[in-house]
Amino acid sequence: MVNATQSAKTIKVTLVKGLIGTMRSHRATVRGLGLRRINHTVEVIDTPAVRGMINKVSYLLKCEG
């Protein structure tokens, strides 16, 4: 079995808008992606679950494939 971080594709996700005034579930989704503050960037593994999370809060994010 191959380690998931070695061969899996990743997506760079950046939080570009603030979370004030957003729905609680959207704030939880952003935290689930590992984002903490505006302009914070993380690399997440490209899975269907992560794609769904990104799609849910796409109006707050900038993604680079």
Short mmCIF file of C-alpha atoms in Angstrom, two decimals:
data_model
loop_
_atom_site.label_atom_id
_atom_site.label_comp_id
_atom_site.label_asym_id
_atom_site.label_seq_id
_atom_site.Cartn_x
_atom_site.Cartn_y
_atom_site.Cartn_z
CA MET A 1 0.00 0.00 0.00
CA VAL A 2 1.34 3.43 -0.97
CA ASN A 3 1.38 6.33 1.48
CA ALA A 4 -1.39 8.77 0.53
CA THR A 5 0.85 11.84 0.75
CA GLN A 6 3.52 10.47 -1.58
CA SER A 7 1.68 9.79 -4.82
CA ALA A 8 -1.73 11.48 -4.48
CA LYS A 9 -2.50 14.73 -6.26
CA THR A 10 -2.97 17.78 -4.12
CA ILE A 11 -4.94 21.01 -4.44
CA LYS A 12 -3.78 24.35 -3.04
CA VAL A 13 -6.68 26.08 -1.31
CA THR A 14 -6.55 29.69 -0.08
CA LEU A 15 -9.14 31.46 2.05
CA VAL A 16 -9.76 34.83 0.36
CA LYS A 17 -12.89 36.06 2.19
CA GLY A 18 -13.69 36.36 5.86
CA LEU A 19 -16.07 34.05 7.68
CA ILE A 20 -18.13 36.70 9.50
CA GLY A 21 -21.75 36.47 8.40
CA THR A 22 -21.44 33.00 6.86
CA MET A 23 -23.44 29.97 7.88
CA ARG A 24 -22.13 27.89 10.76
CA SER A 25 -21.80 24.79 8.57
CA HIS A 26 -19.72 26.76 6.06
CA ARG A 27 -17.39 27.96 8.83
CA ALA A 28 -17.03 24.36 9.99
CA THR A 29 -16.24 23.24 6.44
CA VAL A 30 -13.50 25.85 6.10
CA ARG A 31 -11.99 24.71 9.40
CA GLY A 32 -12.27 21.10 8.21
CA LEU A 33 -10.14 22.01 5.22
CA GLY A 34 -7.50 23.30 7.64
CA LEU A 35 -7.88 27.00 6.88
CA ARG A 36 -7.60 29.42 9.78
CA ARG A 37 -7.38 33.03 8.56
CA ILE A 38 -7.69 35.14 5.41
CA ASN A 39 -4.89 34.44 2.90
CA HIS A 40 -3.99 31.19 4.67
CA THR A 41 -3.08 28.48 2.13
CA VAL A 42 -3.08 24.72 2.65
CA GLU A 43 -2.48 21.74 0.35
CA VAL A 44 -5.17 19.08 0.60
CA ILE A 45 -5.32 15.68 -1.06
CA ASP A 46 -7.61 15.57 -4.09
CA THR A 47 -10.45 13.24 -3.05
CA PRO A 48 -14.18 13.37 -3.79
CA ALA A 49 -14.90 14.35 -0.17
CA VAL A 50 -12.48 17.28 -0.30
CA ARG A 51 -13.86 18.34 -3.68
CA GLY A 52 -17.34 18.44 -2.15
CA MET A 53 -16.11 20.59 0.73
CA ILE A 54 -14.42 22.99 -1.70
CA ASN A 55 -17.56 23.15 -3.83
CA LYS A 56 -19.70 23.97 -0.77
CA VAL A 57 -17.65 27.03 0.20
CA SER A 58 -16.23 27.95 -3.22
CA TYR A 59 -17.34 31.58 -2.81
CA LEU A 60 -14.81 31.94 0.04
CA LEU A 61 -11.86 30.16 -1.59
CA LYS A 62 -9.30 30.32 -4.37
CA CYS A 63 -8.10 26.95 -5.66
CA GLU A 64 -5.04 25.98 -7.68
CA GLY A 65 -4.85 22.51 -9.12
#
